[in-house]
């Protein structure tokens, strides 16, 4: 009956997931993931880190040139994440 309590329970986790999925356009499947970013135009960049089973993936979404040490992942491009091991850095140009 008290709407405020939902923020202290599992509803906050679902809100966080909805925000991440809508802002970053994250589609995380059992073998592939995709990013279709929808960042506000006044955000110059954003970062996202995903960790799973010893794998660490860092994504930098930015409106400027990509750093040389990162792999470019185009918006909507599928990434076969299950084939990866260790730590990886990706840049998604906006």
Tab-separated table of N, CA and C in Angstrom:
chain	number	residue	atom	x	y	z
A	1	UNK	N	0.760	-1.200	0.000
A	1	UNK	CA	0.000	0.000	0.000
A	1	UNK	C	0.808	1.276	0.000
A	2	UNK	N	2.063	1.235	0.378
A	2	UNK	CA	2.833	2.478	0.443
A	2	UNK	C	3.807	2.516	-0.740
A	3	UNK	N	3.552	3.419	-1.684
A	3	UNK	CA	4.339	3.492	-2.911
A	3	UNK	C	5.820	3.727	-2.688
A	4	UNK	N	6.184	4.442	-1.647
A	4	UNK	CA	7.590	4.738	-1.382
A	4	UNK	C	8.421	3.506	-1.074
A	5	UNK	N	7.794	2.480	-0.493
A	5	UNK	CA	8.544	1.286	-0.113
A	5	UNK	C	9.076	0.531	-1.324
A	6	UNK	N	8.444	0.695	-2.475
A	6	UNK	CA	8.909	-0.047	-3.653
A	6	UNK	C	10.333	0.347	-4.036
A	7	UNK	N	10.750	1.559	-3.707
A	7	UNK	CA	12.110	1.995	-4.042
A	7	UNK	C	13.149	1.328	-3.157
A	8	UNK	N	12.732	0.784	-2.034
A	8	UNK	CA	13.674	0.138	-1.125
A	8	UNK	C	13.703	-1.372	-1.340
A	9	UNK	N	12.944	-1.864	-2.274
A	9	UNK	CA	12.886	-3.303	-2.536
A	9	UNK	C	13.393	-3.568	-3.942
A	10	UNK	N	12.976	-4.648	-4.543
A	10	UNK	CA	13.447	-5.043	-5.856
A	10	UNK	C	13.068	-4.103	-6.979
A	11	UNK	N	12.098	-3.223	-6.778
A	11	UNK	CA	11.677	-2.312	-7.844
A	11	UNK	C	12.814	-1.379	-8.258
A	12	UNK	N	13.684	-1.020	-7.334
A	12	UNK	CA	14.799	-0.137	-7.672
A	12	UNK	C	15.750	-0.828	-8.649
A	13	UNK	N	15.953	-2.118	-8.482
A	13	UNK	CA	16.795	-2.875	-9.411
A	13	UNK	C	16.215	-2.888	-10.811
A	14	UNK	N	14.907	-3.038	-10.903
A	14	UNK	CA	14.254	-3.031	-12.215
A	14	UNK	C	14.328	-1.643	-12.846
A	15	UNK	N	14.231	-0.588	-12.043
A	15	UNK	CA	14.348	0.771	-12.570
A	15	UNK	C	15.759	1.014	-13.097
A	16	UNK	N	16.763	0.535	-12.358
A	16	UNK	CA	18.155	0.675	-12.793
A	16	UNK	C	18.356	-0.045	-14.119
A	17	UNK	N	17.844	-1.262	-14.219
A	17	UNK	CA	17.969	-2.030	-15.462
A	17	UNK	C	17.274	-1.306	-16.617
A	18	UNK	N	16.097	-0.777	-16.390
A	18	UNK	CA	15.367	-0.063	-17.441
A	18	UNK	C	16.148	1.166	-17.897
A	19	UNK	N	16.768	1.885	-16.957
A	19	UNK	CA	17.554	3.072	-17.317
A	19	UNK	C	18.773	2.686	-18.147
A	20	UNK	N	19.494	1.655	-17.711
A	20	UNK	CA	20.691	1.217	-18.443
A	20	UNK	C	20.312	0.736	-19.841
A	21	UNK	N	19.250	-0.047	-19.924
A	21	UNK	CA	18.847	-0.580	-21.223
A	21	UNK	C	18.356	0.515	-22.159
A	22	UNK	N	17.724	1.551	-21.639
A	22	UNK	CA	17.227	2.598	-22.526
A	22	UNK	C	18.303	3.618	-22.879
A	23	UNK	N	19.114	4.044	-21.927
A	23	UNK	CA	20.147	5.047	-22.201
A	23	UNK	C	21.267	4.459	-23.061
A	24	UNK	N	21.737	3.267	-22.700
A	24	UNK	CA	22.817	2.639	-23.454
A	24	UNK	C	22.298	1.787	-24.603
A	25	UNK	N	21.010	1.513	-24.609
A	25	UNK	CA	20.444	0.654	-25.648
A	25	UNK	C	20.997	-0.749	-25.548
A	26	UNK	N	21.250	-1.213	-24.343
A	26	UNK	CA	21.869	-2.519	-24.119
A	26	UNK	C	20.883	-3.648	-24.354
A	27	UNK	N	21.243	-4.539	-25.254
A	27	UNK	CA	20.522	-5.799	-25.468
A	27	UNK	C	21.516	-6.900	-25.146
A	28	UNK	N	21.358	-7.543	-24.007
A	28	UNK	CA	22.306	-8.542	-23.526
A	28	UNK	C	21.674	-9.917	-23.632
A	29	UNK	N	22.139	-10.704	-24.596
A	29	UNK	CA	21.612	-12.040	-24.802
A	29	UNK	C	22.558	-13.098	-24.272
A	30	UNK	N	22.182	-14.373	-24.401
A	30	UNK	CA	22.998	-15.454	-23.867
A	30	UNK	C	24.361	-15.594	-24.552
A	31	UNK	N	24.496	-15.115	-25.786
A	31	UNK	CA	25.775	-15.236	-26.487
A	31	UNK	C	26.253	-13.925	-27.104
A	32	UNK	N	25.369	-12.991	-27.330
A	32	UNK	CA	25.737	-11.737	-27.970
A	32	UNK	C	25.155	-10.561	-27.197
A	33	UNK	N	25.779	-9.414	-27.409
A	33	UNK	CA	25.197	-8.185	-26.887
A	33	UNK	C	25.283	-7.126	-27.968
A	34	UNK	N	24.422	-6.131	-27.833
A	34	UNK	CA	24.392	-4.996	-28.755
A	34	UNK	C	24.166	-3.732	-27.932
A	35	UNK	N	24.715	-2.639	-28.443
A	35	UNK	CA	24.476	-1.325	-27.849
A	35	UNK	C	23.894	-0.418	-28.921
A	36	UNK	N	22.744	0.150	-28.643
A	36	UNK	CA	22.112	1.156	-29.513
A	36	UNK	C	21.908	2.387	-28.630
A	37	UNK	N	22.981	3.172	-28.417
A	37	UNK	CA	22.918	4.254	-27.442
A	37	UNK	C	21.873	5.316	-27.764
A	38	UNK	N	21.259	5.793	-26.718
A	38	UNK	CA	20.312	6.891	-26.822
A	38	UNK	C	20.660	7.966	-25.813
A	39	UNK	N	21.949	8.304	-25.731
A	39	UNK	CA	22.399	9.313	-24.772
A	39	UNK	C	21.835	10.676	-25.118
A	40	UNK	N	21.517	11.471	-24.114
A	40	UNK	CA	21.081	12.840	-24.369
A	40	UNK	C	22.175	13.596	-25.123
A	41	UNK	N	21.793	14.512	-25.973
A	41	UNK	CA	22.748	15.222	-26.831
A	41	UNK	C	23.755	16.062	-26.042
A	42	UNK	N	23.434	16.443	-24.821
A	42	UNK	CA	24.360	17.255	-24.034
A	42	UNK	C	25.368	16.409	-23.247
A	43	UNK	N	25.295	15.080	-23.360
A	43	UNK	CA	26.281	14.197	-22.737
A	43	UNK	C	27.408	13.951	-23.737
A	44	UNK	N	28.638	14.371	-23.467
A	44	UNK	CA	29.727	14.120	-24.404
A	44	UNK	C	30.163	12.663	-24.419
A	45	UNK	N	29.968	11.952	-23.301
A	45	UNK	CA	30.349	10.548	-23.233
A	45	UNK	C	29.699	9.884	-22.034
A	46	UNK	N	29.764	8.565	-22.020
A	46	UNK	CA	29.284	7.771	-20.896
A	46	UNK	C	30.068	6.467	-20.902
A	47	UNK	N	30.175	5.836	-19.748
A	47	UNK	CA	30.886	4.560	-19.656
A	47	UNK	C	29.968	3.490	-19.080
A	48	UNK	N	30.237	2.267	-19.466
A	48	UNK	CA	29.481	1.119	-18.992
A	48	UNK	C	30.469	-0.022	-18.794
A	49	UNK	N	30.442	-0.671	-17.638
A	49	UNK	CA	31.283	-1.822	-17.368
A	49	UNK	C	30.383	-3.013	-17.066
A	50	UNK	N	30.629	-4.104	-17.773
A	50	UNK	CA	29.896	-5.349	-17.549
A	50	UNK	C	30.886	-6.407	-17.091
A	51	UNK	N	30.551	-7.117	-16.006
A	51	UNK	CA	31.398	-8.185	-15.483
A	51	UNK	C	30.571	-9.459	-15.396
A	52	UNK	N	31.177	-10.553	-15.885
A	52	UNK	CA	30.471	-11.832	-15.838
A	52	UNK	C	31.467	-12.974	-15.984
A	53	UNK	N	31.463	-13.894	-15.054
A	53	UNK	CA	32.277	-15.108	-15.112
A	53	UNK	C	33.750	-14.822	-15.402
A	54	UNK	N	34.354	-13.864	-14.733
A	54	UNK	CA	35.757	-13.538	-14.919
A	54	UNK	C	36.042	-12.648	-16.122
A	55	UNK	N	35.036	-12.343	-16.892
A	55	UNK	CA	35.169	-11.464	-18.056
A	55	UNK	C	34.794	-10.052	-17.638
A	56	UNK	N	35.575	-9.091	-18.108
A	56	UNK	CA	35.306	-7.691	-17.816
A	56	UNK	C	35.313	-6.922	-19.127
A	57	UNK	N	34.194	-6.267	-19.432
A	57	UNK	CA	34.066	-5.491	-20.660
A	57	UNK	C	33.777	-4.043	-20.304
A	58	UNK	N	34.636	-3.147	-20.801
A	58	UNK	CA	34.482	-1.711	-20.567
A	58	UNK	C	34.066	-1.059	-21.879
A	59	UNK	N	32.988	-0.309	-21.837
A	59	UNK	CA	32.487	0.382	-23.024
A	59	UNK	C	32.530	1.881	-22.772
A	60	UNK	N	33.107	2.607	-23.722
A	60	UNK	CA	33.127	4.059	-23.680
A	60	UNK	C	32.304	4.548	-24.859
A	61	UNK	N	31.220	5.231	-24.582
A	61	UNK	CA	30.379	5.803	-25.622
A	61	UNK	C	30.735	7.277	-25.692
A	62	UNK	N	31.245	7.731	-26.831
A	62	UNK	CA	31.692	9.116	-26.902
A	62	UNK	C	31.489	9.704	-28.279
A	63	UNK	N	31.443	11.025	-28.296
A	63	UNK	CA	31.191	11.778	-29.524
A	63	UNK	C	32.485	12.215	-30.213
A	64	UNK	N	33.647	11.902	-29.631
A	64	UNK	CA	34.932	12.288	-30.228
A	64	UNK	C	35.669	11.046	-30.715
A	65	UNK	N	36.878	11.210	-31.214
A	65	UNK	CA	37.659	10.097	-31.763
A	65	UNK	C	37.944	9.039	-30.703
A	66	UNK	N	38.033	7.782	-31.153
A	66	UNK	CA	38.275	6.650	-30.260
A	66	UNK	C	39.750	6.557	-29.888
A	67	UNK	N	40.057	6.179	-28.627
A	67	UNK	CA	41.447	5.946	-28.246
A	67	UNK	C	42.012	4.739	-29.002
A	68	UNK	N	43.301	4.753	-29.272
A	68	UNK	CA	43.938	3.703	-30.077
A	68	UNK	C	43.891	2.331	-29.414
A	69	UNK	N	43.886	2.266	-28.087
A	69	UNK	CA	43.943	0.970	-27.400
A	69	UNK	C	42.591	0.266	-27.298
A	70	UNK	N	41.538	0.861	-27.786
A	70	UNK	CA	40.199	0.284	-27.683
A	70	UNK	C	39.723	-0.244	-29.032
A	71	UNK	N	38.863	-1.241	-28.968
A	71	UNK	CA	38.235	-1.791	-30.165
A	71	UNK	C	36.958	-1.009	-30.439
A	72	UNK	N	36.770	-0.596	-31.677
A	72	UNK	CA	35.557	0.145	-32.041
A	72	UNK	C	34.417	-0.839	-32.242
A	73	UNK	N	33.298	-0.569	-31.593
A	73	UNK	CA	32.076	-1.357	-31.730
A	73	UNK	C	31.003	-0.387	-32.202
A	74	UNK	N	30.555	-0.547	-33.427
A	74	UNK	CA	29.562	0.366	-33.986
A	74	UNK	C	28.204	0.165	-33.330
A	75	UNK	N	27.384	1.223	-33.235
A	75	UNK	CA	26.045	1.067	-32.676
A	75	UNK	C	25.273	-0.014	-33.423
A	76	UNK	N	24.691	-0.925	-32.675
A	76	UNK	CA	23.913	-2.012	-33.263
A	76	UNK	C	24.726	-3.218	-33.687
A	77	UNK	N	26.043	-3.109	-33.678
A	77	UNK	CA	26.907	-4.227	-34.072
A	77	UNK	C	26.891	-5.291	-32.982
A	78	UNK	N	26.736	-6.556	-33.374
A	78	UNK	CA	26.705	-7.650	-32.413
A	78	UNK	C	28.116	-7.966	-31.928
A	79	UNK	N	28.242	-8.246	-30.651
A	79	UNK	CA	29.502	-8.654	-30.048
A	79	UNK	C	29.299	-10.034	-29.445
A	80	UNK	N	30.045	-11.025	-29.916
A	80	UNK	CA	29.979	-12.382	-29.360
A	80	UNK	C	30.789	-12.412	-28.071
A	81	UNK	N	30.160	-12.026	-26.976
A	81	UNK	CA	30.864	-11.872	-25.715
A	81	UNK	C	31.275	-13.205	-25.099
A	82	UNK	N	30.584	-14.297	-25.399
A	82	UNK	CA	30.930	-15.587	-24.795
A	82	UNK	C	32.287	-16.092	-25.278
A	83	UNK	N	32.791	-15.575	-26.396
A	83	UNK	CA	34.086	-15.978	-26.923
A	83	UNK	C	35.237	-15.219	-26.263
A	84	UNK	N	34.933	-14.177	-25.479
A	84	UNK	CA	35.951	-13.326	-24.885
A	84	UNK	C	36.414	-13.859	-23.536
A	85	UNK	N	37.637	-13.519	-23.178
A	85	UNK	CA	38.194	-13.835	-21.864
A	85	UNK	C	38.992	-12.643	-21.385
A	86	UNK	N	39.090	-12.465	-20.088
A	86	UNK	CA	39.894	-11.388	-19.533
A	86	UNK	C	39.206	-10.037	-19.590
A	87	UNK	N	40.003	-8.993	-19.806
A	87	UNK	CA	39.516	-7.617	-19.808
A	87	UNK	C	39.583	-7.052	-21.222
A	88	UNK	N	38.509	-6.412	-21.655
A	88	UNK	CA	38.439	-5.833	-22.990
A	88	UNK	C	37.894	-4.412	-22.910
A	89	UNK	N	38.376	-3.548	-23.800
A	89	UNK	CA	37.934	-2.156	-23.863
A	89	UNK	C	37.353	-1.887	-25.252
A	90	UNK	N	36.171	-1.308	-25.270
A	90	UNK	CA	35.471	-0.993	-26.507
A	90	UNK	C	35.065	0.464	-26.496
A	91	UNK	N	35.014	1.050	-27.693
A	91	UNK	CA	34.485	2.416	-27.855
A	91	UNK	C	33.341	2.336	-28.842
A	92	UNK	N	32.220	2.952	-28.465
A	92	UNK	CA	31.048	3.030	-29.330
A	92	UNK	C	30.909	4.482	-29.755
A	93	UNK	N	31.192	4.793	-31.042
A	93	UNK	CA	31.069	6.184	-31.480
A	93	UNK	C	29.610	6.613	-31.570
A	94	UNK	N	29.369	7.847	-31.191
A	94	UNK	CA	27.995	8.366	-31.231
A	94	UNK	C	27.820	9.320	-32.384
